C-alpha positions as protocol buffer text, in pm:
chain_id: "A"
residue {
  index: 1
  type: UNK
  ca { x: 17928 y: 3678 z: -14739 }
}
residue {
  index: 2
  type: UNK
  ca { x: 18289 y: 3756 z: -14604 }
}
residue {
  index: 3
  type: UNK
  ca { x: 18312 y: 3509 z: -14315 }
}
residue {
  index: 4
  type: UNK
  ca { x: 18112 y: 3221 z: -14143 }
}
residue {
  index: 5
  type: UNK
  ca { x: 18014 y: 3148 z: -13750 }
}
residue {
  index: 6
  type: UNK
  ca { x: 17889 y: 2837 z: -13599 }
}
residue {
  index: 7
  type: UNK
  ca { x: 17512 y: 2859 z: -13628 }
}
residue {
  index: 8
  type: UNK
  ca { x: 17326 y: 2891 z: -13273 }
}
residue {
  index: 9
  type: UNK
  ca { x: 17133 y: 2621 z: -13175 }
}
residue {
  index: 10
  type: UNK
  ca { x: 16752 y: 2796 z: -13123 }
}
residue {
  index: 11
  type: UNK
  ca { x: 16659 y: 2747 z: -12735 }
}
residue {
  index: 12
  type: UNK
  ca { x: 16627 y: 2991 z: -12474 }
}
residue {
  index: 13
  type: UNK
  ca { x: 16943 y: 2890 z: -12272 }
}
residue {
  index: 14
  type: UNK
  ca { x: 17160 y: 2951 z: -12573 }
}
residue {
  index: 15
  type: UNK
  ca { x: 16964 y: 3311 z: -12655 }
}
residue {
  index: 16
  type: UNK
  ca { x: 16999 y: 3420 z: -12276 }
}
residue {
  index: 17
  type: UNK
  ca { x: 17324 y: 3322 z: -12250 }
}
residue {
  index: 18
  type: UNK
  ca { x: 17436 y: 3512 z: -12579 }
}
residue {
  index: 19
  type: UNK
  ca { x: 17155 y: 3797 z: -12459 }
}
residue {
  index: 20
  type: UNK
  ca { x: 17341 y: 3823 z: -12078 }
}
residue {
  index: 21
  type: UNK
  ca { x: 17718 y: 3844 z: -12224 }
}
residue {
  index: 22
  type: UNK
  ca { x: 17621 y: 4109 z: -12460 }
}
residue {
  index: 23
  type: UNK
  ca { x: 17507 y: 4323 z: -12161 }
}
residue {
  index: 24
  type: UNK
  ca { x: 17116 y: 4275 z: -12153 }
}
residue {
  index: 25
  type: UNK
  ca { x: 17044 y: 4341 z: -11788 }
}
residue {
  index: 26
  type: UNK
  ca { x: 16800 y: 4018 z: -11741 }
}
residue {
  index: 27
  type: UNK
  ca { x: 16484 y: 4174 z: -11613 }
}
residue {
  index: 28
  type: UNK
  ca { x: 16383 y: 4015 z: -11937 }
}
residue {
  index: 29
  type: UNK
  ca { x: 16494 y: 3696 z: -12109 }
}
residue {
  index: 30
  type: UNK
  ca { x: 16429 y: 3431 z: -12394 }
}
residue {
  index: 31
  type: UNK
  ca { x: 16163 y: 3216 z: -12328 }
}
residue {
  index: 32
  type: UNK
  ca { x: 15979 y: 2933 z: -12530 }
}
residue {
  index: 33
  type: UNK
  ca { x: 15664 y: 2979 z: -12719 }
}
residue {
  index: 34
  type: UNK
  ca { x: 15532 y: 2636 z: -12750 }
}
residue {
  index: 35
  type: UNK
  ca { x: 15224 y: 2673 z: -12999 }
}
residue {
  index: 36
  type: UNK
  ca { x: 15061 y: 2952 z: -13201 }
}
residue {
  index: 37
  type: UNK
  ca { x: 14726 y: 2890 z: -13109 }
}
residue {
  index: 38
  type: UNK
  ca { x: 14564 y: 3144 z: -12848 }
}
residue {
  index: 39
  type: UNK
  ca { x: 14595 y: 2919 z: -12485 }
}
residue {
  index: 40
  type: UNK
  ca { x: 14965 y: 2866 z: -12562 }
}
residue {
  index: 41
  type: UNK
  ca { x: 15026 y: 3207 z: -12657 }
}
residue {
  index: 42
  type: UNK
  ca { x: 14850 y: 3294 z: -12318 }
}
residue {
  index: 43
  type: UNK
  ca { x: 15130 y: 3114 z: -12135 }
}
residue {
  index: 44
  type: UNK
  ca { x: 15445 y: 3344 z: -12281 }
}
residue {
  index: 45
  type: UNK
  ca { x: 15484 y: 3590 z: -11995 }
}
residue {
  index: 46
  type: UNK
  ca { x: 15391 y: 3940 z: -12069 }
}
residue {
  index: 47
  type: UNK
  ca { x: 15438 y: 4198 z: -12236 }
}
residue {
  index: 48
  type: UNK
  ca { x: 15650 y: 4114 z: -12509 }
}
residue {
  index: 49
  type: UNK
  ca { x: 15903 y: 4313 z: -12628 }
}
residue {
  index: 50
  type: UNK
  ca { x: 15985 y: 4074 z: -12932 }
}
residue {
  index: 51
  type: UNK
  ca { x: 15961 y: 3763 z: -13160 }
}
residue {
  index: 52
  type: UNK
  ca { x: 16264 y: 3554 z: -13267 }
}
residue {
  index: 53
  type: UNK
  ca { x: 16167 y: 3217 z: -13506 }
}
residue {
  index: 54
  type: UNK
  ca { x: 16427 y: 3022 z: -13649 }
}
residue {
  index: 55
  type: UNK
  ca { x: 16272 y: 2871 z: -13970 }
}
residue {
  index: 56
  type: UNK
  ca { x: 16380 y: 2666 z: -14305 }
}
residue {
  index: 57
  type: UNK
  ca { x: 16491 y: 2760 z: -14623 }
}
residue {
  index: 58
  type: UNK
  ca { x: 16355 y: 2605 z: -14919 }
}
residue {
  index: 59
  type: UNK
  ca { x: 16374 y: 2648 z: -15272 }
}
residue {
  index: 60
  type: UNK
  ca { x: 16009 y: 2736 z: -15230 }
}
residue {
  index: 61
  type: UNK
  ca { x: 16061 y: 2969 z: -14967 }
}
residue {
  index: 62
  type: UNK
  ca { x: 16353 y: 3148 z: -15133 }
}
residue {
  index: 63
  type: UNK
  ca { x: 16104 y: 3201 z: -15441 }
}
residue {
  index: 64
  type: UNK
  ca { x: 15831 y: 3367 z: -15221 }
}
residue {
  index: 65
  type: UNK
  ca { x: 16134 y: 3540 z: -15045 }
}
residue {
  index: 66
  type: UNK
  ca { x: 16229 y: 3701 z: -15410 }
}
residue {
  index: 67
  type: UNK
  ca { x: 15860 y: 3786 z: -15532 }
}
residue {
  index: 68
  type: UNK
  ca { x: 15816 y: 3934 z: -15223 }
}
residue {
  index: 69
  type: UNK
  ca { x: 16144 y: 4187 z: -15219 }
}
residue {
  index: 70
  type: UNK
  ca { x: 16031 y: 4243 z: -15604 }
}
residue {
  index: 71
  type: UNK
  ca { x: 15739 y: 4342 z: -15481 }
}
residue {
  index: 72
  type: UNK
  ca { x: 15832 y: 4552 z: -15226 }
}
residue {
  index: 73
  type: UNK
  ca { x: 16068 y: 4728 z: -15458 }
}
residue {
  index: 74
  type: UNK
  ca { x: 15829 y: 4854 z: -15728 }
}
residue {
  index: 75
  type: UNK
  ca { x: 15523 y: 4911 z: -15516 }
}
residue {
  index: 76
  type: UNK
  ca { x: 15702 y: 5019 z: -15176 }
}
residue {
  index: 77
  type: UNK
  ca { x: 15527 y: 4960 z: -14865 }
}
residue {
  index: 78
  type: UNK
  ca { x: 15380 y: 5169 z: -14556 }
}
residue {
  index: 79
  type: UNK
  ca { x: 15669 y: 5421 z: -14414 }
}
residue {
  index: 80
  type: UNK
  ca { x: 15825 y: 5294 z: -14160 }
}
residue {
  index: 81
  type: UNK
  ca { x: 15969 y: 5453 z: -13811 }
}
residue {
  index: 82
  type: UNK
  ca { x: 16346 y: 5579 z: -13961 }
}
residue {
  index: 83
  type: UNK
  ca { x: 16411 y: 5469 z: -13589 }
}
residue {
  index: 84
  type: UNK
  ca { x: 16393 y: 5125 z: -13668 }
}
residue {
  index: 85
  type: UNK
  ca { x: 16751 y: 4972 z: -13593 }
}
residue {
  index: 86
  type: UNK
  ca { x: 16834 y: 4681 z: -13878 }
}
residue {
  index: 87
  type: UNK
  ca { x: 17153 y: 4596 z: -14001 }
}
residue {
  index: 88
  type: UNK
  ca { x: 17219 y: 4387 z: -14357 }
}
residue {
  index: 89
  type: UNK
  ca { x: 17328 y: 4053 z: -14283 }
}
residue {
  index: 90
  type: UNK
  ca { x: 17728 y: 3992 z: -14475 }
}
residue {
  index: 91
  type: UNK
  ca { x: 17814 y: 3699 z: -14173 }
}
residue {
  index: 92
  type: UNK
  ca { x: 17734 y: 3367 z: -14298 }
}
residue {
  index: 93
  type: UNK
  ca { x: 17559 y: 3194 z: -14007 }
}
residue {
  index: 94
  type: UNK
  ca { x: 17565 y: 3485 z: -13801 }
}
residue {
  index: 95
  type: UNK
  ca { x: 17150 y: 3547 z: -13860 }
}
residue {
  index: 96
  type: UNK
  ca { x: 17098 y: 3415 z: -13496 }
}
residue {
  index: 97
  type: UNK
  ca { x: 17310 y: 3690 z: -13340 }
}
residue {
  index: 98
  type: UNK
  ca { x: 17190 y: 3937 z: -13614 }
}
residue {
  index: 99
  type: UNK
  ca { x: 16817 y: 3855 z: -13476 }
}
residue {
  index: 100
  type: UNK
  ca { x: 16912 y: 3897 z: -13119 }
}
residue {
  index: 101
  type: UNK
  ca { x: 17039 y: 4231 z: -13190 }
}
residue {
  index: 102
  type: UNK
  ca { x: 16750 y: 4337 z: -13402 }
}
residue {
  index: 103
  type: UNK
  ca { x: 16530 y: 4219 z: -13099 }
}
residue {
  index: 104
  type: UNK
  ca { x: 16696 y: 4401 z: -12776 }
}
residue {
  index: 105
  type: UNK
  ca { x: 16811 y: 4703 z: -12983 }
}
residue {
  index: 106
  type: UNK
  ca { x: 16459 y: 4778 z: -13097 }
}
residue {
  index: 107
  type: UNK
  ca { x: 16312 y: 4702 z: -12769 }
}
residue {
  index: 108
  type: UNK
  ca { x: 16269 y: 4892 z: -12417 }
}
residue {
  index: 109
  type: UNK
  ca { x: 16462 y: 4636 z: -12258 }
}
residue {
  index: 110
  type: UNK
  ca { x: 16799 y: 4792 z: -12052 }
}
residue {
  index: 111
  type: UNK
  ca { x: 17121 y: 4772 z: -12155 }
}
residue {
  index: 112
  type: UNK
  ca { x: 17436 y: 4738 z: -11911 }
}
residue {
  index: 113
  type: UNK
  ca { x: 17641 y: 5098 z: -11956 }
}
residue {
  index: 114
  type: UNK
  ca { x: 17929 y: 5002 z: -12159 }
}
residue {
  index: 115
  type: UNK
  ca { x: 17826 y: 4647 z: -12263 }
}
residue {
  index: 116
  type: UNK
  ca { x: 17889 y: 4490 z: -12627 }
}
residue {
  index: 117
  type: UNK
  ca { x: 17558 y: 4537 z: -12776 }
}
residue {
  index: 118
  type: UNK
  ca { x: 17548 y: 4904 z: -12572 }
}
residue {
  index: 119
  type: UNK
  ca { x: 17865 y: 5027 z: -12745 }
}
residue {
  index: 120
  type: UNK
  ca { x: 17750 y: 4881 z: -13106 }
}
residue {
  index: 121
  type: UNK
  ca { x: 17444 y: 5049 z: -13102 }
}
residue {
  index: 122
  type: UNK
  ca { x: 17636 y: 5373 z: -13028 }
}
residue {
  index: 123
  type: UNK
  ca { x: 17875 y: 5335 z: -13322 }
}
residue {
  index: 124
  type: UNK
  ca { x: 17629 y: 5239 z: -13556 }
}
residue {
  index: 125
  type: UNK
  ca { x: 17431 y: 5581 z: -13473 }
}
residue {
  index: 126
  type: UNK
  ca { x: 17406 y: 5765 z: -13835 }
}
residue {
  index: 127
  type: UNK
  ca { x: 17574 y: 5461 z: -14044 }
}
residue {
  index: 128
  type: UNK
  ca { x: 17363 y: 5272 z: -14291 }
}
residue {
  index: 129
  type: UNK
  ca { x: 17264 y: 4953 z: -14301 }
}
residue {
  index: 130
  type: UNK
  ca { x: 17544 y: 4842 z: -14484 }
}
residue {
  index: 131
  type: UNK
  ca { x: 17839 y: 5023 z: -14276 }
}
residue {
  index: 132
  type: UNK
  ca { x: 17673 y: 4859 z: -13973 }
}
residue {
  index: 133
  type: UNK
  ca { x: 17706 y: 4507 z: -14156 }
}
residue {
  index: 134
  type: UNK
  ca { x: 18102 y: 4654 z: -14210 }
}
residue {
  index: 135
  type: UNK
  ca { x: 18163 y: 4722 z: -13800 }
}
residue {
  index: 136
  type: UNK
  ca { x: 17992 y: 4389 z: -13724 }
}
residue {
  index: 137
  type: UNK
  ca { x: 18220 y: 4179 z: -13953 }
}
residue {
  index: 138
  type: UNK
  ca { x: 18524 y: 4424 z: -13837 }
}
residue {
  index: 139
  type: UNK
  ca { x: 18412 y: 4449 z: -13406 }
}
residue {
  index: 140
  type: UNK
  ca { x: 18568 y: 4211 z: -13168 }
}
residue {
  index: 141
  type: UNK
  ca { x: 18219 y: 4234 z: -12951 }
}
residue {
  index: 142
  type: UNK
  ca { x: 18032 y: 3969 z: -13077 }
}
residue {
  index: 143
  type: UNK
  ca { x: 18242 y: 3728 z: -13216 }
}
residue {
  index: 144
  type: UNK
  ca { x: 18370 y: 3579 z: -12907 }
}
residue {
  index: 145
  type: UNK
  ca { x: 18017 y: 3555 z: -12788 }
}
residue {
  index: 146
  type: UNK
  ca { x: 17843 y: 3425 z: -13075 }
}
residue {
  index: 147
  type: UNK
  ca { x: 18137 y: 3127 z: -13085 }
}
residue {
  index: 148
  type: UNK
  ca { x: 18038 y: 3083 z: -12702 }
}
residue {
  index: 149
  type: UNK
  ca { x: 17699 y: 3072 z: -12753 }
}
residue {
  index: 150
  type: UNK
  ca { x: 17672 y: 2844 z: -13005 }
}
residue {
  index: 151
  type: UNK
  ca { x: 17919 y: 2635 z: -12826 }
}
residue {
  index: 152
  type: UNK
  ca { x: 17672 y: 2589 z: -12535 }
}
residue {
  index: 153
  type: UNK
  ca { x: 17386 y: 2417 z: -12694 }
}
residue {
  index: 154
  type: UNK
  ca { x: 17259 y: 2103 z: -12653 }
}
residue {
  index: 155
  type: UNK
  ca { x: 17387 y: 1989 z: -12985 }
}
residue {
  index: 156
  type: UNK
  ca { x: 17774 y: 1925 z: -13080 }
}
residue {
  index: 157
  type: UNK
  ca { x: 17887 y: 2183 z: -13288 }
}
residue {
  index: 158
  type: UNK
  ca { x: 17854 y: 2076 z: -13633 }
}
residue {
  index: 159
  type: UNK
  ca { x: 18168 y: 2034 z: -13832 }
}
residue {
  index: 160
  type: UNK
  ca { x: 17969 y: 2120 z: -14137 }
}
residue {
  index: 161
  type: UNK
  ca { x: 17897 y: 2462 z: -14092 }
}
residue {
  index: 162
  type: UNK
  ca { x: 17647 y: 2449 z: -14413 }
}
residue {
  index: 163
  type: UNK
  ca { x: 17253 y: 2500 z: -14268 }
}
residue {
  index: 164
  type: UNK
  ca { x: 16912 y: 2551 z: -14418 }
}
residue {
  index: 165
  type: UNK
  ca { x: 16766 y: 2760 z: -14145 }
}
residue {
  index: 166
  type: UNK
  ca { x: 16752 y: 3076 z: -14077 }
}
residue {
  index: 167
  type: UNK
  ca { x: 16641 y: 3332 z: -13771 }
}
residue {
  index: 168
  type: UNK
  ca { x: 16413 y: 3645 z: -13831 }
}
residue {
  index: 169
  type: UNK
  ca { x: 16309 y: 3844 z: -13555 }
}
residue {
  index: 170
  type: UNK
  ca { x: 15944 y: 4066 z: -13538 }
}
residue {
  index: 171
  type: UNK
  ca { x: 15921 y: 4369 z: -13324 }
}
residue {
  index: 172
  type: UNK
  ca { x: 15644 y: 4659 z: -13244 }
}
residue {
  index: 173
  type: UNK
  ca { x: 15718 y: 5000 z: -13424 }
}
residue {
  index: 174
  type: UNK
  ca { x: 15578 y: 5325 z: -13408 }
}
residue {
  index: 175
  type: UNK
  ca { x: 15364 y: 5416 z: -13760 }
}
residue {
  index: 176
  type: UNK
  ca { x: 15553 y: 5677 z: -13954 }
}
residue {
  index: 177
  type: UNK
  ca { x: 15261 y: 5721 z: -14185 }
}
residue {
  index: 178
  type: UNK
  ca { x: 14970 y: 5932 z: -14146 }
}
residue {
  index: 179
  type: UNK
  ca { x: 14797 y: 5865 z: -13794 }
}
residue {
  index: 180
  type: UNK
  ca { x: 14900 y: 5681 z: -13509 }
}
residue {
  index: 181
  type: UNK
  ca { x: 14967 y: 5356 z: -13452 }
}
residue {
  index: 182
  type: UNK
  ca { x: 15211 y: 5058 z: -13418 }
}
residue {
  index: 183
  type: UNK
  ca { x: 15308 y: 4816 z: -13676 }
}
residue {
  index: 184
  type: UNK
  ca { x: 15421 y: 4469 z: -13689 }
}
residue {
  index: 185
  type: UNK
  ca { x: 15817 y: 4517 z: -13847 }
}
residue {
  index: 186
  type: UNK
  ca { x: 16045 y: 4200 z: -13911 }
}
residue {
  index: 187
  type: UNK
  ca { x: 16367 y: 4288 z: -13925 }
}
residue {
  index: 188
  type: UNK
  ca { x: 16588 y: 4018 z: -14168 }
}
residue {
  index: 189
  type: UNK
  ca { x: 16921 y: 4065 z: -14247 }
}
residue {
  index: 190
  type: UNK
  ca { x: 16893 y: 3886 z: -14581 }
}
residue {
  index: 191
  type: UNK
  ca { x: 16616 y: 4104 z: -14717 }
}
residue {
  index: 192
  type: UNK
  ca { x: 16637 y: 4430 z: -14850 }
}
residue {
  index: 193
  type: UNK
  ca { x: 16519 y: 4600 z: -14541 }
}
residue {
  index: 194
  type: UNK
  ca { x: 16270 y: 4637 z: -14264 }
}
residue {
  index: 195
  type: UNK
  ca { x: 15956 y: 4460 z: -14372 }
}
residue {
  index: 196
  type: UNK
  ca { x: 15592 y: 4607 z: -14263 }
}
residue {
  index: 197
  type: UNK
  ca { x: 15390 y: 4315 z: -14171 }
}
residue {
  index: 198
  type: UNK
  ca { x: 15054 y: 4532 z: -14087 }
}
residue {
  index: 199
  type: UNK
  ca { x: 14890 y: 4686 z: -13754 }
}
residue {
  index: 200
  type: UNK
  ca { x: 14975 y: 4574 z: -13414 }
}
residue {
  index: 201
  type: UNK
  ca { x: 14785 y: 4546 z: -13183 }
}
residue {
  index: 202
  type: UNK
  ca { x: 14951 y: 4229 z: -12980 }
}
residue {
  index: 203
  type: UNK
  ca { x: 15315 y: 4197 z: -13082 }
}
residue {
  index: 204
  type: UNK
  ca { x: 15265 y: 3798 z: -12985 }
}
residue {
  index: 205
  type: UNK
  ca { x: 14940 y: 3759 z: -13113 }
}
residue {
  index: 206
  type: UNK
  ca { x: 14983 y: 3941 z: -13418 }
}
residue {
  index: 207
  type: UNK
  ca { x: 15351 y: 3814 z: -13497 }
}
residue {
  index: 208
  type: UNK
  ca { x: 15203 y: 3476 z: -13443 }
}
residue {
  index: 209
  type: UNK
  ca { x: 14957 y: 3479 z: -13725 }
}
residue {
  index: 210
  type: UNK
  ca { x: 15180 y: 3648 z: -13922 }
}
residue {
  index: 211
  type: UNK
  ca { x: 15449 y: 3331 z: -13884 }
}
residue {
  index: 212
  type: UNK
  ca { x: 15170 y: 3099 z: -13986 }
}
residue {
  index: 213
  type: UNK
  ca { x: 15044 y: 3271 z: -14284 }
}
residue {
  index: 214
  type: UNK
  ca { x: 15397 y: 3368 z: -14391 }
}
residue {
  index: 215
  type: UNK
  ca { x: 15631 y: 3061 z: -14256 }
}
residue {
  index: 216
  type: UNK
  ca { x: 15407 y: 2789 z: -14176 }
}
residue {
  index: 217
  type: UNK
  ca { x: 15106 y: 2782 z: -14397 }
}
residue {
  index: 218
  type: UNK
  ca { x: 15348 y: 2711 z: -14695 }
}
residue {
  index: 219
  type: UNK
  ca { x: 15548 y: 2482 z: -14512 }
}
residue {
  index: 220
  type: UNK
  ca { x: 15539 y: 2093 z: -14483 }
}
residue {
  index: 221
  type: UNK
  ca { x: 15842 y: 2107 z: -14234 }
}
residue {
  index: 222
  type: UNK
  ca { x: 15831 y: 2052 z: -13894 }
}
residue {
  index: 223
  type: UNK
  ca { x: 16154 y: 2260 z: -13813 }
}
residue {
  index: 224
  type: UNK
  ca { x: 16053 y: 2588 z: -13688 }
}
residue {
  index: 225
  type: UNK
  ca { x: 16090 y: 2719 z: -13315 }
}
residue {
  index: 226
  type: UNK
  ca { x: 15969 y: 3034 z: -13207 }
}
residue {
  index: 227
  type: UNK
  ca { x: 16084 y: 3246 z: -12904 }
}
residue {
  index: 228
  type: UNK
  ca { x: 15985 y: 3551 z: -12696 }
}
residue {
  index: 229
  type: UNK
  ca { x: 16127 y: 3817 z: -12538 }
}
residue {
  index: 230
  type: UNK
  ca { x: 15951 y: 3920 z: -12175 }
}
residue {
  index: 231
  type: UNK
  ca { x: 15956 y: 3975 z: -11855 }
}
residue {
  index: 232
  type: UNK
  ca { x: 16179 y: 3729 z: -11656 }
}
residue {
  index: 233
  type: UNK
  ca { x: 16048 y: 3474 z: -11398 }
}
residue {
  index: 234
  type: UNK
  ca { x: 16091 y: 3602 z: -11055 }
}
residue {
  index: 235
  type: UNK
  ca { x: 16278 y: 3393 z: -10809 }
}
């Protein structure tokens, strides 16, 4: 990778903040999802618009990461929307801004007029993956506000800038295939590509089972945190 940022701490503060400089008009922020089983989930304000989780990387999980890609390679997967906004990930450390773009650019939520993430998503119209990664590493937009949001955290910025964990980010997307319907889609910046993670029917719900069978179930670590994007509390 070409260059390295100070990883984001994972908590909501640090997400809205990053979320508010880029230009997200906060009708909708960042907020907590304390548990995957169906009461908590009932407390995450609705309707969500997307799933961040921060999670660890193990040798085990960078094997199932590999089989999987593999996979996907020689037996494909469902079509996916070609609207579907993901960029390849070439910023060490950078996967916490990479999923915050992934999650506001592929949902409803508004955009200030001539905002950071507003004028990225404009330049990147009709550029691959790849030349997207290329005008992120080359843009002035986000690196001052990554640096600031990292800087914000509860945590001292590490002086090692080495981590094991990662962010991903799941979102709802229209079914390119035949009939209608929406899909589960997480959107990595170290894989190969949008991933198809079935039918949705609840982007919480359904992301939320998909994190344990995926993340969790082959997990002994107790270092995940997993955030959604809704509807802001009103004053």
């Amino acid at each position: 990778m070409s260059s390295r940022w100070i990883p984001l701490e994972s908590n909501p503060d640090v997400l809205n903040s990053w979320s508010n400089k880029a230009g997200l008009v906060p009708l909708v922020q960042f907020d907590d999802v304390f548990g995957l089983d169906e009461a908590l989930l009932t407390m995450v304000p609705q309707p969500v618009k997307a799933v961040v989780l921060l999670f660890p990387i193990s040798p085990e999980s960078e094997a199932r990461r590999k089989q999987e890609d593999e996979e996907i390679l020689s037996k494909g997967q469902p079509t996916l929307d070609p609207t579907v906004f993901w960029i390849k990930q070439t910023i060490s450390n950078a996967c916490g801004t990479m999923g915050l773009i992934h999650a506001i650019a592929n949902s409803d939520a508004t955009l200030k007029p001539e905002s950071p993430l507003s004028k990225f998503i404009d330049q990147c119209t009709d550029k691959t993956p790849e030349e997207r990664a290329k005008l992120l590493e080359t843009t002035p937009l986000f690196a001052d506000i990554h640096a600031q949001a990292a800087s914000s955290g509860q945590s001292a910025v590490p002086t090692n800038l080495d981590t094991d964990l990662h962010f991903t980010c799941f979102v709802a997307a229209p079914s390119a295939g035949t009939g209608p319907g929406m899909r589960v889609v997480e959107l990595d910046g170290r894989r190969n590509g949008p991933i198809d993670r079935g039918e949705c029917t609840d982007l919480l719900a359904d992301a939320a089972k998909v994190i344990q069978e995926v993340y969790m179930g082959n997990s002994q670590s107790m270092q995940f945190n997993v955030m959604a994007l809704g509807p802001a509390a009103k004053d």
